[in-house]
Amino acid sequence: MSKIYPGVERRFTPWKNGGGETAEILCKPEGSGFDNFDWRISTAKVGQSGPFSTFPGINRVLTVIEGGAMRLTFADGQIIDCQPDGVPHCFSGETLCVAELRGAELLDLNLMVRAPLLGAVYQSGAHVPGDDLLACYLFALDDMPCFGLNRHDLRDLPLASVTVPDNALVLTIRRGNG
């Protein structure tokens, strides 16, 4: 039976810089910290502009799921505009980055994966191949009674191919090369 991580049970903790709060959904292996996790899924409330923490060796996928927009400007000149449309954005946790809010406070979904593992977030309608999956999760953007999920719940999925349902995101972790 798959495990459900209910959104209503999440507890947010403030960031050191005071610009937001994070609620960890899961961390693998369980009980691991920032120095030794393989992957971590969390949500964050971003309330003001400011620098992101750096995470050497970590690849990140950030998806704004509600609220305003945010521009990420990286030290290498890359710019990512994150809109509240559920489009996932991938970037290295090593690169210095400053976030600029462009409107209201926002809520984002974060997948952080330590190399050589690979993380991805898929939107509604996408086909997710089942080969080489280490983990697969369904995140409900709205209530999904047919899946037994409420808004912002996360659920384990079988390690098989899946088409992402409406009002959801699918998060995957695969073994990478290296």
PDB file of C-alpha atoms in Angstrom:
ATOM      1  CA  MET A   1       0.000   0.000   0.000  1.00  0.00           C
ATOM      2  CA  SER A   2       1.331   3.436  -0.871  1.00  0.00           C
ATOM      3  CA  LYS A   3       2.057   6.008   1.803  1.00  0.00           C
ATOM      4  CA  ILE A   4       0.316   9.399   1.909  1.00  0.00           C
ATOM      5  CA  TYR A   5       2.100  12.471   3.294  1.00  0.00           C
ATOM      6  CA  PRO A   6      -0.823  14.783   4.232  1.00  0.00           C
ATOM      7  CA  GLY A   7      -0.433  18.477   3.495  1.00  0.00           C
ATOM      8  CA  VAL A   8      -2.446  19.470   6.570  1.00  0.00           C
ATOM      9  CA  GLU A   9       0.153  17.838   8.846  1.00  0.00           C
ATOM     10  CA  ARG A  10       3.094  19.909   7.598  1.00  0.00           C
ATOM     11  CA  ARG A  11       4.805  22.267  10.012  1.00  0.00           C
ATOM     12  CA  PHE A  12       6.648  25.244   8.575  1.00  0.00           C
ATOM     13  CA  THR A  13       9.901  26.489  10.109  1.00  0.00           C
ATOM     14  CA  PRO A  14      11.332  29.980   9.417  1.00  0.00           C
ATOM     15  CA  TRP A  15      14.378  30.483   7.236  1.00  0.00           C
ATOM     16  CA  LYS A  16      17.524  31.917   8.801  1.00  0.00           C
ATOM     17  CA  ASN A  17      17.246  35.023   6.564  1.00  0.00           C
ATOM     18  CA  GLY A  18      13.612  35.617   7.591  1.00  0.00           C
ATOM     19  CA  GLY A  19      12.382  35.674   3.983  1.00  0.00           C
ATOM     20  CA  GLY A  20      10.223  32.577   4.152  1.00  0.00           C
ATOM     21  CA  GLU A  21       9.423  29.236   5.737  1.00  0.00           C
ATOM     22  CA  THR A  22       9.937  25.600   4.743  1.00  0.00           C
ATOM     23  CA  ALA A  23       8.004  22.427   5.538  1.00  0.00           C
ATOM     24  CA  GLU A  24       9.831  19.184   4.829  1.00  0.00           C
ATOM     25  CA  ILE A  25       7.559  16.521   3.342  1.00  0.00           C
ATOM     26  CA  LEU A  26      10.105  13.725   3.214  1.00  0.00           C
ATOM     27  CA  CYS A  27      13.821  13.133   3.238  1.00  0.00           C
ATOM     28  CA  LYS A  28      15.589   9.922   2.156  1.00  0.00           C
ATOM     29  CA  PRO A  29      17.145   8.163   3.846  1.00  0.00           C
ATOM     30  CA  GLU A  30      14.780   8.945   6.695  1.00  0.00           C
ATOM     31  CA  GLY A  31      16.406  10.982   9.452  1.00  0.00           C
ATOM     32  CA  SER A  32      19.191  12.307   7.227  1.00  0.00           C
ATOM     33  CA  GLY A  33      20.192  15.956   7.356  1.00  0.00           C
ATOM     34  CA  PHE A  34      21.260  18.493   4.723  1.00  0.00           C
ATOM     35  CA  ASP A  35      24.767  17.017   4.577  1.00  0.00           C
ATOM     36  CA  ASN A  36      23.769  13.454   3.756  1.00  0.00           C
ATOM     37  CA  PHE A  37      20.278  13.177   2.205  1.00  0.00           C
ATOM     38  CA  ASP A  38      19.856  11.437  -1.161  1.00  0.00           C
ATOM     39  CA  TRP A  39      16.647  13.337  -1.961  1.00  0.00           C
ATOM     40  CA  ARG A  40      14.375  15.759  -0.177  1.00  0.00           C
ATOM     41  CA  ILE A  41      10.876  17.037  -0.992  1.00  0.00           C
ATOM     42  CA  SER A  42       9.519  20.162   0.696  1.00  0.00           C
ATOM     43  CA  THR A  43       7.215  23.113   0.264  1.00  0.00           C
ATOM     44  CA  ALA A  44       8.261  26.683   0.962  1.00  0.00           C
ATOM     45  CA  LYS A  45       6.387  29.911   1.596  1.00  0.00           C
ATOM     46  CA  VAL A  46       8.409  32.750   0.084  1.00  0.00           C
ATOM     47  CA  GLY A  47       7.421  36.095   1.588  1.00  0.00           C
ATOM     48  CA  GLN A  48      10.166  38.458   0.421  1.00  0.00           C
ATOM     49  CA  SER A  49      13.016  38.782  -2.042  1.00  0.00           C
ATOM     50  CA  GLY A  50      16.469  37.597  -1.035  1.00  0.00           C
ATOM     51  CA  PRO A  51      19.308  35.124  -1.598  1.00  0.00           C
ATOM     52  CA  PHE A  52      18.752  31.362  -1.811  1.00  0.00           C
ATOM     53  CA  SER A  53      20.906  29.063   0.288  1.00  0.00           C
ATOM     54  CA  THR A  54      23.528  27.190  -1.732  1.00  0.00           C
ATOM     55  CA  PHE A  55      23.647  23.386  -1.715  1.00  0.00           C
ATOM     56  CA  PRO A  56      26.853  22.044  -3.318  1.00  0.00           C
ATOM     57  CA  GLY A  57      26.341  18.716  -5.109  1.00  0.00           C
ATOM     58  CA  ILE A  58      22.547  19.136  -5.141  1.00  0.00           C
ATOM     59  CA  ASN A  59      20.313  19.505  -8.188  1.00  0.00           C
ATOM     60  CA  ARG A  60      17.050  21.338  -7.546  1.00  0.00           C
ATOM     61  CA  VAL A  61      13.627  21.421  -9.178  1.00  0.00           C
ATOM     62  CA  LEU A  62      11.427  24.325  -8.017  1.00  0.00           C
ATOM     63  CA  THR A  63       7.759  24.650  -8.977  1.00  0.00           C
ATOM     64  CA  VAL A  64       5.598  27.619  -7.909  1.00  0.00           C
ATOM     65  CA  ILE A  65       2.228  26.081  -7.038  1.00  0.00           C
ATOM     66  CA  GLU A  66       0.276  29.116  -5.800  1.00  0.00           C
ATOM     67  CA  GLY A  67       0.542  32.844  -5.133  1.00  0.00           C
ATOM     68  CA  GLY A  68       2.743  35.299  -6.988  1.00  0.00           C
ATOM     69  CA  ALA A  69       5.668  34.979  -9.377  1.00  0.00           C
ATOM     70  CA  MET A  70       9.400  34.967  -8.646  1.00  0.00           C
ATOM     71  CA  ARG A  71      12.507  35.726 -10.709  1.00  0.00           C
ATOM     72  CA  LEU A  72      15.667  33.762  -9.958  1.00  0.00           C
ATOM     73  CA  THR A  73      18.905  35.486 -10.979  1.00  0.00           C
ATOM     74  CA  PHE A  74      22.058  33.369 -10.822  1.00  0.00           C
ATOM     75  CA  ALA A  75      25.677  34.470 -10.404  1.00  0.00           C
ATOM     76  CA  ASP A  76      26.486  32.998 -13.841  1.00  0.00           C
ATOM     77  CA  GLY A  77      23.914  35.330 -15.496  1.00  0.00           C
ATOM     78  CA  GLN A  78      21.131  32.777 -15.926  1.00  0.00           C
ATOM     79  CA  ILE A  79      17.612  34.104 -15.208  1.00  0.00           C
ATOM     80  CA  ILE A  80      14.554  31.930 -14.531  1.00  0.00           C
ATOM     81  CA  ASP A  81      11.071  33.439 -14.292  1.00  0.00           C
ATOM     82  CA  CYS A  82       8.902  31.208 -12.088  1.00  0.00           C
ATOM     83  CA  GLN A  83       5.173  31.736 -12.596  1.00  0.00           C
ATOM     84  CA  PRO A  84       2.355  30.261 -10.475  1.00  0.00           C
ATOM     85  CA  ASP A  85       1.465  27.894 -13.321  1.00  0.00           C
ATOM     86  CA  GLY A  86       3.053  24.697 -12.063  1.00  0.00           C
ATOM     87  CA  VAL A  87       5.950  24.718 -14.551  1.00  0.00           C
ATOM     88  CA  PRO A  88       8.996  23.054 -12.938  1.00  0.00           C
ATOM     89  CA  HIS A  89      12.408  24.762 -13.152  1.00  0.00           C
ATOM     90  CA  CYS A  90      15.699  22.844 -12.735  1.00  0.00           C
ATOM     91  CA  PHE A  91      18.951  24.392 -11.523  1.00  0.00           C
ATOM     92  CA  SER A  92      22.137  23.586  -9.648  1.00  0.00           C
ATOM     93  CA  GLY A  93      22.103  24.166  -5.911  1.00  0.00           C
ATOM     94  CA  GLU A  94      25.773  25.180  -6.122  1.00  0.00           C
ATOM     95  CA  THR A  95      25.244  28.418  -8.041  1.00  0.00           C
ATOM     96  CA  LEU A  96      24.602  31.591  -6.065  1.00  0.00           C
ATOM     97  CA  CYS A  97      21.040  32.756  -6.672  1.00  0.00           C
ATOM     98  CA  VAL A  98      18.877  35.714  -5.645  1.00  0.00           C
ATOM     99  CA  ALA A  99      15.083  35.472  -5.701  1.00  0.00           C
ATOM    100  CA  GLU A 100      12.985  38.542  -6.514  1.00  0.00           C
ATOM    101  CA  LEU A 101       9.286  38.308  -5.703  1.00  0.00           C
ATOM    102  CA  ARG A 102       7.075  39.696  -8.452  1.00  0.00           C
ATOM    103  CA  GLY A 103       3.756  40.029  -6.694  1.00  0.00           C
ATOM    104  CA  ALA A 104       2.200  38.278  -3.738  1.00  0.00           C
ATOM    105  CA  GLU A 105       3.785  35.779  -1.366  1.00  0.00           C
ATOM    106  CA  LEU A 106       4.050  32.356  -2.998  1.00  0.00           C
ATOM    107  CA  LEU A 107       4.158  28.666  -2.195  1.00  0.00           C
ATOM    108  CA  ASP A 108       6.586  26.436  -4.067  1.00  0.00           C
ATOM    109  CA  LEU A 109       7.316  22.726  -4.229  1.00  0.00           C
ATOM    110  CA  ASN A 110      10.983  21.755  -4.029  1.00  0.00           C
ATOM    111  CA  LEU A 111      12.695  18.543  -5.085  1.00  0.00           C
ATOM    112  CA  MET A 112      16.373  18.389  -4.126  1.00  0.00           C
ATOM    113  CA  VAL A 113      18.480  15.450  -5.323  1.00  0.00           C
ATOM    114  CA  ARG A 114      22.110  14.684  -4.563  1.00  0.00           C
ATOM    115  CA  ALA A 115      24.249  13.809  -7.607  1.00  0.00           C
ATOM    116  CA  PRO A 116      24.596  11.355  -9.249  1.00  0.00           C
ATOM    117  CA  LEU A 117      20.840  10.825  -8.742  1.00  0.00           C
ATOM    118  CA  LEU A 118      18.491  12.637 -11.124  1.00  0.00           C
ATOM    119  CA  GLY A 119      15.229  14.328 -10.123  1.00  0.00           C
ATOM    120  CA  ALA A 120      12.371  15.511 -12.319  1.00  0.00           C
ATOM    121  CA  VAL A 121       8.890  16.990 -11.921  1.00  0.00           C
ATOM    122  CA  TYR A 122       6.227  16.307 -14.556  1.00  0.00           C
ATOM    123  CA  GLN A 123       3.034  18.316 -15.216  1.00  0.00           C
ATOM    124  CA  SER A 124      -0.522  17.159 -15.961  1.00  0.00           C
ATOM    125  CA  GLY A 125      -0.787  15.099 -19.141  1.00  0.00           C
ATOM    126  CA  ALA A 126       2.901  14.168 -19.335  1.00  0.00           C
ATOM    127  CA  HIS A 127       3.882  10.522 -19.745  1.00  0.00           C
ATOM    128  CA  VAL A 128       6.440   9.438 -17.136  1.00  0.00           C
ATOM    129  CA  PRO A 129       8.542   6.434 -18.226  1.00  0.00           C
ATOM    130  CA  GLY A 130       8.888   3.739 -15.565  1.00  0.00           C
ATOM    131  CA  ASP A 131      12.382   2.495 -16.384  1.00  0.00           C
ATOM    132  CA  ASP A 132      15.172   3.068 -13.850  1.00  0.00           C
ATOM    133  CA  LEU A 133      12.903   4.684 -11.229  1.00  0.00           C
ATOM    134  CA  LEU A 134      14.138   4.667  -7.635  1.00  0.00           C
ATOM    135  CA  ALA A 135      11.099   6.597  -6.355  1.00  0.00           C
ATOM    136  CA  CYS A 136       7.941   8.143  -7.760  1.00  0.00           C
ATOM    137  CA  TYR A 137       5.452  10.468  -6.015  1.00  0.00           C
ATOM    138  CA  LEU A 138       2.134  12.139  -6.875  1.00  0.00           C
ATOM    139  CA  PHE A 139       1.605  15.694  -5.533  1.00  0.00           C
ATOM    140  CA  ALA A 140      -2.013  16.932  -5.503  1.00  0.00           C
ATOM    141  CA  LEU A 141      -2.409  20.553  -6.618  1.00  0.00           C
ATOM    142  CA  ASP A 142      -6.111  20.313  -5.679  1.00  0.00           C
ATOM    143  CA  ASP A 143      -8.373  17.761  -3.979  1.00  0.00           C
ATOM    144  CA  MET A 144      -8.166  14.418  -5.802  1.00  0.00           C
ATOM    145  CA  PRO A 145     -10.818  12.142  -4.230  1.00  0.00           C
ATOM    146  CA  CYS A 146     -10.266   9.386  -6.809  1.00  0.00           C
ATOM    147  CA  PHE A 147      -6.689   9.064  -5.482  1.00  0.00           C
ATOM    148  CA  GLY A 148      -7.662   9.574  -1.830  1.00  0.00           C
ATOM    149  CA  LEU A 149      -5.754  12.865  -1.761  1.00  0.00           C
ATOM    150  CA  ASN A 150      -6.496  16.330  -0.476  1.00  0.00           C
ATOM    151  CA  ARG A 151      -4.878  19.507  -1.794  1.00  0.00           C
ATOM    152  CA  HIS A 152      -1.073  19.446  -1.349  1.00  0.00           C
ATOM    153  CA  ASP A 153      -0.928  15.800  -0.221  1.00  0.00           C
ATOM    154  CA  LEU A 154       1.959  13.699  -1.532  1.00  0.00           C
ATOM    155  CA  ARG A 155       1.591   9.972  -2.249  1.00  0.00           C
ATOM    156  CA  ASP A 156       4.036   7.215  -3.166  1.00  0.00           C
ATOM    157  CA  LEU A 157       3.409   5.773  -6.622  1.00  0.00           C
ATOM    158  CA  PRO A 158       4.403   2.353  -7.980  1.00  0.00           C
ATOM    159  CA  LEU A 159       7.681   2.261  -9.880  1.00  0.00           C
ATOM    160  CA  ALA A 160       5.992   2.006 -13.279  1.00  0.00           C
ATOM    161  CA  SER A 161       5.080   4.214 -16.224  1.00  0.00           C
ATOM    162  CA  VAL A 162       2.325   6.718 -15.474  1.00  0.00           C
ATOM    163  CA  THR A 163       0.501   9.569 -17.176  1.00  0.00           C
ATOM    164  CA  VAL A 164       0.216  12.565 -14.857  1.00  0.00           C
ATOM    165  CA  PRO A 165      -3.447  13.229 -13.958  1.00  0.00           C
ATOM    166  CA  ASP A 166      -5.054  16.678 -14.026  1.00  0.00           C
ATOM    167  CA  ASN A 167      -4.381  18.920 -10.997  1.00  0.00           C
ATOM    168  CA  ALA A 168      -1.232  17.019 -10.082  1.00  0.00           C
ATOM    169  CA  LEU A 169       2.522  16.831 -10.440  1.00  0.00           C
ATOM    170  CA  VAL A 170       4.609  13.654 -10.518  1.00  0.00           C
ATOM    171  CA  LEU A 171       8.085  13.723  -8.958  1.00  0.00           C
ATOM    172  CA  THR A 172      10.668  11.095  -9.915  1.00  0.00           C
ATOM    173  CA  ILE A 173      14.113  10.077  -8.741  1.00  0.00           C
ATOM    174  CA  ARG A 174      16.352   8.001 -11.020  1.00  0.00           C
ATOM    175  CA  ARG A 175      19.882   6.688 -10.825  1.00  0.00           C
ATOM    176  CA  GLY A 176      22.214   8.898 -12.846  1.00  0.00           C
ATOM    177  CA  ASN A 177      25.610   8.235 -14.383  1.00  0.00           C
ATOM    178  CA  GLY A 178      28.681   8.941 -12.389  1.00  0.00           C
TER     179      GLY A 178
END
